[in-house]
mmCIF file of N, CA and C in Angstrom:
data_model
loop_
_atom_site.group_PDB
_atom_site.id
_atom_site.type_symbol
_atom_site.label_atom_id
_atom_site.label_comp_id
_atom_site.label_asym_id
_atom_site.label_seq_id
_atom_site.Cartn_x
_atom_site.Cartn_y
_atom_site.Cartn_z
ATOM 1 N N MET A 28 18.938 -20.670 -36.423
ATOM 2 C CA MET A 28 20.242 -21.004 -36.550
ATOM 3 C C MET A 28 20.658 -21.403 -38.137
ATOM 4 N N VAL A 29 21.658 -21.305 -38.633
ATOM 5 C CA VAL A 29 22.103 -21.504 -40.009
ATOM 6 C C VAL A 29 22.840 -22.530 -39.886
ATOM 7 N N SER A 30 22.885 -23.300 -41.040
ATOM 8 C CA SER A 30 24.124 -24.199 -41.081
ATOM 9 C C SER A 30 25.359 -23.589 -41.702
ATOM 10 N N ASP A 31 26.534 -23.933 -40.733
ATOM 11 C CA ASP A 31 27.775 -23.370 -40.858
ATOM 12 C C ASP A 31 28.702 -24.266 -40.671
ATOM 13 N N CYS A 32 30.015 -24.148 -41.253
ATOM 14 C CA CYS A 32 31.328 -24.882 -40.868
ATOM 15 C C CYS A 32 32.323 -24.176 -40.839
ATOM 16 N N THR A 33 33.360 -24.503 -40.170
ATOM 17 C CA THR A 33 34.744 -23.752 -40.129
ATOM 18 C C THR A 33 35.648 -24.474 -40.120
ATOM 19 N N ILE A 34 36.898 -24.433 -40.833
ATOM 20 C CA ILE A 34 38.040 -25.052 -40.277
ATOM 21 C C ILE A 34 38.670 -24.510 -39.259
ATOM 22 N N ILE A 35 39.100 -25.354 -38.084
ATOM 23 C CA ILE A 35 39.550 -25.066 -36.869
ATOM 24 C C ILE A 35 41.149 -24.827 -37.022
ATOM 25 N N SER A 36 41.579 -26.050 -37.400
ATOM 26 C CA SER A 36 43.144 -26.350 -37.585
ATOM 27 C C SER A 36 43.353 -27.235 -38.814
ATOM 28 N N ALA A 37 44.440 -26.718 -39.665
ATOM 29 C CA ALA A 37 45.003 -27.434 -40.846
ATOM 30 C C ALA A 37 46.360 -27.363 -40.595
ATOM 31 N N PRO A 38 46.715 -28.062 -39.760
ATOM 32 C CA PRO A 38 48.329 -28.204 -39.738
ATOM 33 C C PRO A 38 49.331 -28.611 -40.843
ATOM 34 N N ASN A 39 50.395 -28.131 -40.954
ATOM 35 C CA ASN A 39 51.456 -28.724 -41.956
ATOM 36 C C ASN A 39 51.788 -30.161 -41.825
ATOM 37 N N ILE A 40 52.124 -30.870 -42.927
ATOM 38 C CA ILE A 40 52.409 -32.148 -43.010
ATOM 39 C C ILE A 40 53.901 -32.025 -43.155
ATOM 40 N N ASP A 41 54.683 -32.559 -42.384
ATOM 41 C CA ASP A 41 56.285 -32.697 -42.359
ATOM 42 C C ASP A 41 56.830 -34.107 -42.534
ATOM 43 N N PHE A 42 57.638 -34.324 -43.545
ATOM 44 C CA PHE A 42 58.052 -35.525 -43.740
ATOM 45 C C PHE A 42 59.540 -35.595 -43.392
ATOM 46 N N GLY A 43 59.906 -34.432 -42.751
ATOM 47 C CA GLY A 43 61.265 -34.376 -42.021
ATOM 48 C C GLY A 43 62.258 -34.463 -43.022
ATOM 49 N N THR A 44 63.486 -34.673 -42.714
ATOM 50 C CA THR A 44 64.735 -34.755 -43.602
ATOM 51 C C THR A 44 64.868 -35.893 -44.189
ATOM 52 N N ILE A 45 64.780 -36.198 -45.576
ATOM 53 C CA ILE A 45 64.729 -37.404 -46.349
ATOM 54 C C ILE A 45 65.964 -37.497 -47.134
ATOM 55 N N GLY A 46 66.580 -38.423 -47.151
ATOM 56 C CA GLY A 46 67.914 -38.600 -48.022
ATOM 57 C C GLY A 46 67.270 -39.617 -49.259
ATOM 58 N N VAL A 47 68.111 -40.641 -49.359
ATOM 59 C CA VAL A 47 67.749 -41.588 -50.475
ATOM 60 C C VAL A 47 66.585 -42.277 -50.236
ATOM 61 N N MET A 48 65.475 -42.383 -51.160
ATOM 62 C CA MET A 48 64.265 -42.807 -51.023
ATOM 63 C C MET A 48 63.966 -44.326 -51.426
ATOM 64 N N THR A 49 64.435 -45.253 -50.735
ATOM 65 C CA THR A 49 64.367 -46.631 -50.987
ATOM 66 C C THR A 49 63.117 -47.231 -50.432
ATOM 67 N N THR A 50 62.492 -46.346 -49.548
ATOM 68 C CA THR A 50 60.934 -47.116 -49.098
ATOM 69 C C THR A 50 60.157 -45.845 -48.893
ATOM 70 N N ASN A 51 58.577 -46.025 -48.501
ATOM 71 C CA ASN A 51 57.744 -45.056 -48.525
ATOM 72 C C ASN A 51 58.377 -44.424 -47.242
ATOM 73 N N ILE A 52 57.975 -43.119 -47.113
ATOM 74 C CA ILE A 52 58.171 -42.326 -45.946
ATOM 75 C C ILE A 52 56.569 -41.748 -45.699
ATOM 76 N N ASP A 53 55.930 -42.201 -44.381
ATOM 77 C CA ASP A 53 54.563 -41.832 -44.105
ATOM 78 C C ASP A 53 54.700 -40.897 -42.986
ATOM 79 N N SER A 54 53.708 -39.908 -42.902
ATOM 80 C CA SER A 54 53.644 -39.004 -42.147
ATOM 81 C C SER A 54 51.824 -38.653 -41.987
ATOM 82 N N THR A 55 51.588 -38.195 -40.709
ATOM 83 C CA THR A 55 49.855 -37.873 -40.603
ATOM 84 C C THR A 55 50.001 -36.516 -40.113
ATOM 85 N N SER A 56 48.676 -35.838 -40.308
ATOM 86 C CA SER A 56 48.365 -34.624 -39.810
ATOM 87 C C SER A 56 46.785 -34.577 -39.495
ATOM 88 N N THR A 57 46.430 -33.820 -38.567
ATOM 89 C CA THR A 57 45.033 -33.854 -37.960
ATOM 90 C C THR A 57 44.358 -32.515 -38.437
ATOM 91 N N LEU A 58 43.311 -32.872 -39.379
ATOM 92 C CA LEU A 58 42.601 -31.335 -39.621
ATOM 93 C C LEU A 58 41.276 -31.531 -38.986
ATOM 94 N N ILE A 59 40.989 -30.203 -38.381
ATOM 95 C CA ILE A 59 39.688 -30.250 -37.436
ATOM 96 C C ILE A 59 38.845 -28.901 -38.039
ATOM 97 N N VAL A 60 37.491 -29.730 -38.192
ATOM 98 C CA VAL A 60 36.738 -29.047 -38.474
ATOM 99 C C VAL A 60 35.444 -28.686 -37.501
ATOM 100 N N ALA A 61 34.625 -27.507 -37.440
ATOM 101 C CA ALA A 61 33.443 -27.528 -36.822
ATOM 102 C C ALA A 61 32.448 -27.217 -37.597
ATOM 103 N N CYS A 62 30.898 -28.011 -37.193
ATOM 104 C CA CYS A 62 29.969 -27.401 -38.152
ATOM 105 C C CYS A 62 28.796 -27.607 -37.054
ATOM 106 N N THR A 63 27.944 -26.731 -37.260
ATOM 107 C CA THR A 63 26.614 -26.649 -36.537
ATOM 108 C C THR A 63 25.935 -28.095 -36.466
ATOM 109 N N PRO A 64 25.152 -28.307 -35.310
ATOM 110 C CA PRO A 64 24.640 -29.801 -35.211
ATOM 111 C C PRO A 64 23.657 -29.982 -36.239
ATOM 112 N N GLY A 65 23.839 -31.132 -36.791
ATOM 113 C CA GLY A 65 23.090 -31.733 -38.016
ATOM 114 C C GLY A 65 23.464 -31.212 -39.315
ATOM 115 N N THR A 66 24.437 -30.737 -39.433
ATOM 116 C CA THR A 66 25.002 -30.183 -40.810
ATOM 117 C C THR A 66 25.985 -31.201 -41.525
ATOM 118 N N PRO A 67 25.229 -31.788 -42.593
ATOM 119 C CA PRO A 67 25.904 -32.694 -43.237
ATOM 120 C C PRO A 67 27.387 -32.045 -43.910
ATOM 121 N N TYR A 68 28.500 -32.492 -43.898
ATOM 122 C CA TYR A 68 29.674 -31.711 -44.793
ATOM 123 C C TYR A 68 30.493 -32.766 -45.335
ATOM 124 N N SER A 69 31.381 -32.262 -46.253
ATOM 125 C CA SER A 69 32.494 -33.208 -46.810
ATOM 126 C C SER A 69 33.622 -32.316 -47.010
ATOM 127 N N VAL A 70 34.896 -32.728 -46.619
ATOM 128 C CA VAL A 70 36.174 -32.164 -46.649
ATOM 129 C C VAL A 70 36.749 -32.379 -47.987
ATOM 130 N N ALA A 71 37.223 -31.718 -48.687
ATOM 131 C CA ALA A 71 37.977 -32.043 -50.045
ATOM 132 C C ALA A 71 39.455 -31.313 -50.006
ATOM 133 N N LEU A 72 40.596 -31.906 -50.711
ATOM 134 C CA LEU A 72 41.766 -31.464 -50.769
ATOM 135 C C LEU A 72 42.071 -31.240 -52.083
ATOM 136 N N ASP A 73 42.510 -30.290 -52.588
ATOM 137 C CA ASP A 73 42.796 -30.173 -54.103
ATOM 138 C C ASP A 73 44.423 -30.888 -54.089
ATOM 139 N N ALA A 74 44.865 -30.651 -55.527
ATOM 140 C CA ALA A 74 45.969 -31.458 -55.807
ATOM 141 C C ALA A 74 47.221 -30.520 -55.369
ATOM 142 N N GLY A 75 47.185 -29.547 -55.045
ATOM 143 C CA GLY A 75 48.260 -28.636 -54.381
ATOM 144 C C GLY A 75 48.971 -27.902 -55.677
ATOM 145 N N THR A 76 49.905 -27.276 -55.172
ATOM 146 C CA THR A 76 50.541 -26.098 -55.880
ATOM 147 C C THR A 76 51.576 -26.546 -56.877
ATOM 148 N N GLY A 77 52.169 -27.855 -56.617
ATOM 149 C CA GLY A 77 53.439 -28.329 -57.450
ATOM 150 C C GLY A 77 53.327 -28.584 -58.906
ATOM 151 N N THR A 78 53.911 -27.974 -59.549
ATOM 152 C CA THR A 78 53.554 -28.118 -61.097
ATOM 153 C C THR A 78 53.585 -29.682 -61.446
ATOM 154 N N GLY A 79 52.458 -29.823 -62.165
ATOM 155 C CA GLY A 79 52.112 -31.018 -62.699
ATOM 156 C C GLY A 79 51.314 -31.975 -61.688
ATOM 157 N N SER A 80 50.951 -31.361 -60.551
ATOM 158 C CA SER A 80 50.242 -32.279 -59.603
ATOM 159 C C SER A 80 48.888 -32.766 -59.902
ATOM 160 N N THR A 81 48.555 -33.732 -59.501
ATOM 161 C CA THR A 81 46.969 -34.023 -59.712
ATOM 162 C C THR A 81 46.582 -34.656 -58.374
ATOM 163 N N ILE A 82 45.300 -35.140 -58.035
ATOM 164 C CA ILE A 82 44.880 -35.960 -57.069
ATOM 165 C C ILE A 82 45.620 -36.854 -56.672
ATOM 166 N N THR A 83 45.829 -37.842 -57.531
ATOM 167 C CA THR A 83 46.534 -39.221 -57.603
ATOM 168 C C THR A 83 47.823 -38.997 -57.447
ATOM 169 N N ASP A 84 48.697 -38.161 -57.909
ATOM 170 C CA ASP A 84 50.129 -37.850 -58.189
ATOM 171 C C ASP A 84 50.472 -36.416 -57.723
ATOM 172 N N ARG A 85 50.484 -36.178 -56.669
ATOM 173 C CA ARG A 85 50.749 -34.627 -56.157
ATOM 174 C C ARG A 85 52.361 -34.575 -56.140
ATOM 175 N N ARG A 86 52.666 -33.269 -56.254
ATOM 176 C CA ARG A 86 54.202 -32.857 -56.530
ATOM 177 C C ARG A 86 54.474 -31.723 -55.511
ATOM 178 N N MET A 87 55.585 -31.875 -54.770
ATOM 179 C CA MET A 87 56.260 -30.828 -54.028
ATOM 180 C C MET A 87 57.443 -30.146 -54.826
ATOM 181 N N ALA A 88 57.703 -28.976 -54.841
ATOM 182 C CA ALA A 88 58.591 -28.251 -55.748
ATOM 183 C C ALA A 88 59.615 -27.598 -54.868
ATOM 184 N N SER A 89 60.826 -27.511 -55.417
ATOM 185 C CA SER A 89 61.900 -26.763 -54.717
ATOM 186 C C SER A 89 61.995 -25.539 -55.556
ATOM 187 N N ALA A 90 63.017 -24.591 -54.780
ATOM 188 C CA ALA A 90 63.316 -23.302 -55.441
ATOM 189 C C ALA A 90 63.873 -23.481 -56.798
ATOM 190 N N GLY A 91 64.777 -24.734 -56.737
ATOM 191 C CA GLY A 91 65.568 -25.002 -58.057
ATOM 192 C C GLY A 91 64.676 -25.242 -59.193
ATOM 193 N N GLY A 92 63.531 -25.879 -59.173
ATOM 194 C CA GLY A 92 62.722 -26.480 -60.046
ATOM 195 C C GLY A 92 62.370 -28.053 -60.022
ATOM 196 N N SER A 93 63.014 -28.636 -59.096
ATOM 197 C CA SER A 93 62.929 -30.003 -58.825
ATOM 198 C C SER A 93 61.617 -30.428 -58.204
ATOM 199 N N ALA A 94 61.126 -31.699 -58.639
ATOM 200 C CA ALA A 94 60.026 -32.143 -57.856
ATOM 201 C C ALA A 94 60.031 -33.298 -57.178
ATOM 202 N N LEU A 95 59.291 -33.494 -55.973
ATOM 203 C CA LEU A 95 59.132 -34.559 -55.166
ATOM 204 C C LEU A 95 57.825 -35.246 -55.156
ATOM 205 N N LYS A 96 57.412 -36.436 -55.326
ATOM 206 C CA LYS A 96 55.962 -36.901 -55.468
ATOM 207 C C LYS A 96 55.548 -37.392 -53.884
ATOM 208 N N TYR A 97 54.336 -36.987 -53.757
ATOM 209 C CA TYR A 97 53.678 -37.200 -52.437
ATOM 210 C C TYR A 97 52.378 -37.516 -52.808
ATOM 211 N N GLN A 98 51.666 -38.279 -51.751
ATOM 212 C CA GLN A 98 50.239 -38.536 -51.812
ATOM 213 C C GLN A 98 49.593 -38.349 -50.624
ATOM 214 N N LEU A 99 48.183 -37.998 -50.554
ATOM 215 C CA LEU A 99 47.376 -37.905 -49.250
ATOM 216 C C LEU A 99 46.121 -38.701 -49.493
ATOM 217 N N PHE A 100 45.947 -39.395 -48.369
ATOM 218 C CA PHE A 100 45.021 -40.487 -48.508
ATOM 219 C C PHE A 100 43.957 -40.190 -47.271
ATOM 220 N N ARG A 101 42.829 -40.661 -47.425
ATOM 221 C CA ARG A 101 41.805 -40.962 -46.382
ATOM 222 C C ARG A 101 41.792 -42.006 -45.216
ATOM 223 N N ASP A 102 42.597 -43.048 -45.637
ATOM 224 C CA ASP A 102 42.599 -44.289 -44.773
ATOM 225 C C ASP A 102 43.950 -44.682 -44.191
ATOM 226 N N SER A 103 44.042 -45.149 -43.065
ATOM 227 C CA SER A 103 45.459 -45.586 -42.487
ATOM 228 C C SER A 103 46.365 -46.499 -43.546
ATOM 229 N N MET A 104 45.640 -47.296 -44.289
ATOM 230 C CA MET A 104 46.256 -48.413 -45.234
ATOM 231 C C MET A 104 46.668 -47.396 -46.547
ATOM 232 N N ARG A 105 46.458 -46.389 -46.532
ATOM 233 C CA ARG A 105 46.904 -45.417 -47.749
ATOM 234 C C ARG A 105 46.461 -46.315 -49.177
ATOM 235 N N THR A 106 45.220 -46.568 -49.254
ATOM 236 C CA THR A 106 44.765 -47.015 -50.289
ATOM 237 C C THR A 106 43.685 -46.179 -51.179
ATOM 238 N N GLN A 107 43.189 -45.098 -50.258
ATOM 239 C CA GLN A 107 41.919 -44.153 -50.834
ATOM 240 C C GLN A 107 42.452 -42.799 -50.985
ATOM 241 N N ASN A 108 42.924 -42.285 -52.339
ATOM 242 C CA ASN A 108 43.388 -40.852 -52.129
ATOM 243 C C ASN A 108 42.132 -40.091 -51.688
ATOM 244 N N TRP A 109 42.928 -38.933 -51.148
ATOM 245 C CA TRP A 109 41.992 -37.706 -50.680
ATOM 246 C C TRP A 109 41.865 -36.567 -51.655
ATOM 247 N N GLY A 110 40.679 -36.496 -52.417
ATOM 248 C CA GLY A 110 40.697 -35.475 -53.472
ATOM 249 C C GLY A 110 39.760 -34.338 -53.131
ATOM 250 N N ASN A 111 38.939 -34.040 -54.369
ATOM 251 C CA ASN A 111 37.914 -32.956 -54.318
ATOM 252 C C ASN A 111 36.847 -33.217 -54.993
ATOM 253 N N THR A 112 36.214 -34.498 -55.100
ATOM 254 C CA THR A 112 35.246 -34.767 -55.864
ATOM 255 C C THR A 112 34.152 -35.264 -54.811
ATOM 256 N N VAL A 113 33.106 -34.424 -54.244
ATOM 257 C CA VAL A 113 32.312 -34.705 -53.125
ATOM 258 C C VAL A 113 31.694 -36.051 -53.720
ATOM 259 N N GLY A 114 31.513 -37.178 -52.521
ATOM 260 C CA GLY A 114 30.771 -38.453 -52.879
ATOM 261 C C GLY A 114 31.696 -39.446 -53.392
ATOM 262 N N THR A 115 32.800 -39.007 -53.710
ATOM 263 C CA THR A 115 33.533 -39.746 -54.383
ATOM 264 C C THR A 115 35.003 -39.964 -53.525
ATOM 265 N N ASP A 116 35.781 -38.939 -53.471
ATOM 266 C CA ASP A 116 36.992 -39.203 -52.791
ATOM 267 C C ASP A 116 37.259 -37.940 -51.751
ATOM 268 N N THR A 117 36.274 -37.575 -50.958
ATOM 269 C CA THR A 117 36.258 -36.760 -49.961
ATOM 270 C C THR A 117 35.821 -37.609 -48.841
ATOM 271 N N VAL A 118 36.065 -36.831 -47.602
ATOM 272 C CA VAL A 118 35.797 -37.165 -46.372
ATOM 273 C C VAL A 118 34.470 -36.347 -45.636
ATOM 274 N N GLY A 119 33.736 -37.086 -45.299
ATOM 275 C CA GLY A 119 32.285 -36.386 -44.724
ATOM 276 C C GLY A 119 31.942 -36.912 -43.236
ATOM 277 N N GLY A 120 30.902 -35.907 -42.798
ATOM 278 C CA GLY A 120 30.459 -36.366 -41.807
ATOM 279 C C GLY A 120 29.169 -35.441 -41.422
ATOM 280 N N THR A 121 28.875 -35.428 -39.891
ATOM 281 C CA THR A 121 27.522 -34.423 -39.578
ATOM 282 C C THR A 121 28.020 -33.754 -38.756
ATOM 283 N N GLY A 122 27.881 -32.176 -38.596
ATOM 284 C CA GLY A 122 28.430 -31.407 -37.647
ATOM 285 C C GLY A 122 27.574 -31.947 -36.091
ATOM 286 N N ASN A 123 28.455 -31.587 -35.135
ATOM 287 C CA ASN A 123 27.896 -31.862 -33.804
ATOM 288 C C ASN A 123 27.981 -30.550 -32.973
ATOM 289 N N GLY A 124 28.513 -29.457 -33.518
ATOM 290 C CA GLY A 124 28.830 -28.150 -32.843
ATOM 291 C C GLY A 124 30.066 -28.183 -32.251
ATOM 292 N N GLY A 125 30.724 -29.259 -32.161
ATOM 293 C CA GLY A 125 31.988 -29.219 -31.538
ATOM 294 C C GLY A 125 33.012 -29.501 -32.780
ATOM 295 N N ASN A 126 34.308 -29.785 -32.178
ATOM 296 C CA ASN A 126 35.588 -30.147 -33.239
ATOM 297 C C ASN A 126 35.485 -31.448 -33.548
ATOM 298 N N ILE A 127 35.732 -31.697 -35.052
ATOM 299 C CA ILE A 127 35.370 -33.039 -35.554
ATOM 300 C C ILE A 127 36.812 -33.111 -36.032
ATOM 301 N N ALA A 128 37.773 -34.352 -35.664
ATOM 302 C CA ALA A 128 39.088 -34.300 -36.174
ATOM 303 C C ALA A 128 39.137 -35.489 -37.315
ATOM 304 N N HIS A 129 39.852 -35.095 -38.454
ATOM 305 C CA HIS A 129 40.053 -36.018 -39.497
ATOM 306 C C HIS A 129 41.509 -36.160 -39.796
ATOM 307 N N VAL A 130 41.841 -37.435 -39.928
ATOM 308 C CA VAL A 130 43.318 -37.590 -39.947
ATOM 309 C C VAL A 130 43.379 -37.803 -41.576
ATOM 310 N N ILE A 131 44.621 -36.959 -41.939
ATOM 311 C CA ILE A 131 45.236 -37.037 -43.487
ATOM 312 C C ILE A 131 46.454 -37.848 -43.313
ATOM 313 N N TYR A 132 46.392 -38.981 -44.092
ATOM 314 C CA TYR A 132 47.404 -39.990 -43.967
ATOM 315 C C TYR A 132 48.276 -39.583 -45.233
ATOM 316 N N ALA A 133 49.632 -39.197 -45.183
ATOM 317 C CA ALA A 133 50.469 -38.709 -46.176
ATOM 318 C C ALA A 133 51.624 -39.637 -46.380
ATOM 319 N N ARG A 134 52.007 -39.479 -47.709
ATOM 320 C CA ARG A 134 53.299 -40.403 -48.304
ATOM 321 C C ARG A 134 54.137 -40.047 -49.156
ATOM 322 N N VAL A 135 55.292 -40.199 -48.999
ATOM 323 C CA VAL A 135 56.131 -39.880 -49.910
ATOM 324 C C VAL A 135 56.669 -41.334 -50.613
ATOM 325 N N PRO A 136 56.291 -41.489 -51.768
ATOM 326 C CA PRO A 136 56.537 -43.143 -52.192
ATOM 327 C C PRO A 136 58.016 -43.103 -52.615
ATOM 328 N N GLU A 137 58.340 -44.369 -52.523
ATOM 329 C CA GLU A 137 59.777 -44.917 -53.070
ATOM 330 C C GLU A 137 59.888 -44.203 -54.624
ATOM 331 N N GLN A 138 60.938 -43.486 -54.762
ATOM 332 C CA GLN A 138 61.430 -42.781 -55.787
ATOM 333 C C GLN A 138 62.938 -42.280 -56.161
ATOM 334 N N PRO A 139 63.311 -42.138 -57.241
ATOM 335 C CA PRO A 139 64.686 -41.601 -57.329
ATOM 336 C C PRO A 139 64.841 -40.373 -56.677
ATOM 337 N N ALA A 140 65.821 -40.157 -55.755
ATOM 338 C CA ALA A 140 66.098 -38.986 -55.034
ATOM 339 C C ALA A 140 66.113 -37.840 -56.010
ATOM 340 N N PRO A 141 65.394 -36.653 -55.544
ATOM 341 C CA PRO A 141 65.551 -35.520 -56.585
ATOM 342 C C PRO A 141 66.925 -34.669 -55.868
ATOM 343 N N ALA A 142 67.067 -33.719 -56.659
ATOM 344 C CA ALA A 142 68.433 -32.740 -56.102
ATOM 345 C C ALA A 142 68.079 -32.124 -54.708
ATOM 346 N N PRO A 143 69.216 -32.172 -53.608
ATOM 347 C CA PRO A 143 68.927 -31.693 -52.482
ATOM 348 C C PRO A 143 68.159 -30.254 -52.295
ATOM 349 N N GLY A 144 67.390 -30.201 -51.354
ATOM 350 C CA GLY A 144 66.835 -28.492 -51.058
ATOM 351 C C GLY A 144 65.593 -29.027 -50.404
ATOM 352 N N ALA A 145 64.862 -27.781 -50.147
ATOM 353 C CA ALA A 145 63.505 -27.672 -49.353
ATOM 354 C C ALA A 145 62.531 -27.794 -50.280
ATOM 355 N N TYR A 146 61.399 -28.857 -50.096
ATOM 356 C CA TYR A 146 60.260 -28.981 -51.110
ATOM 357 C C TYR A 146 59.148 -28.731 -50.455
ATOM 358 N N ALA A 147 58.054 -27.974 -51.172
ATOM 359 C CA ALA A 147 57.028 -27.599 -50.723
ATOM 360 C C ALA A 147 55.960 -27.706 -51.532
ATOM 361 N N SER A 148 54.538 -27.930 -51.198
ATOM 362 C CA SER A 148 53.314 -27.588 -51.933
ATOM 363 C C SER A 148 52.331 -27.087 -50.772
ATOM 364 N N THR A 149 51.380 -26.234 -51.476
ATOM 365 C CA THR A 149 50.226 -25.655 -50.607
ATOM 366 C C THR A 149 48.975 -26.541 -51.143
ATOM 367 N N VAL A 150 48.356 -27.140 -50.288
ATOM 368 C CA VAL A 150 47.143 -27.729 -50.487
ATOM 369 C C VAL A 150 45.987 -26.934 -49.990
ATOM 370 N N THR A 151 45.011 -26.760 -50.800
ATOM 371 C CA THR A 151 43.615 -25.881 -50.174
ATOM 372 C C THR A 151 42.779 -27.035 -49.871
ATOM 373 N N VAL A 152 42.124 -26.762 -48.454
ATOM 374 C CA VAL A 152 41.019 -27.467 -48.010
ATOM 375 C C VAL A 152 39.759 -26.769 -48.197
ATOM 376 N N THR A 153 38.738 -27.502 -48.695
ATOM 377 C CA THR A 153 37.436 -27.022 -48.678
ATOM 378 C C THR A 153 36.342 -27.801 -47.941
ATOM 379 N N VAL A 154 35.555 -27.121 -47.354
ATOM 380 C CA VAL A 154 34.502 -27.863 -46.640
ATOM 381 C C VAL A 154 33.255 -27.460 -47.015
ATOM 382 N N ASN A 155 32.819 -28.366 -47.744
ATOM 383 C CA ASN A 155 31.346 -28.141 -48.513
ATOM 384 C C ASN A 155 30.077 -28.732 -47.375
ATOM 385 N N TYR A 156 29.157 -27.771 -47.440
ATOM 386 C CA TYR A 156 28.117 -28.171 -46.503
ATOM 387 C C TYR A 156 26.855 -27.437 -47.209
#
């Protein structure tokens, strides 16, 4: 048997319809990975496709070029950014041969409202093992 991991499910994170942003808007999504038993792994999330995005300051973009800030976290208190530096800001575990769930805690922080429209960003998930 060889060490192996696969992403079973990486659902979209949906913040719903947002108007004036005078408070944080939180959401979650559950990422599911499966790895062969005993395989250590880490799950990394990149900065996303929004222009100017960084791990700590991600951006969703609209077709009109406006941007909306958002953040992805490893913890329910939303204090630990989820990034792509193994051993620093990724989430890890050891495979058990079955599905393992990892919750992504997301937030649109309070900010001046951008122009109305649909906003999106694509974040790449990488499983290192």
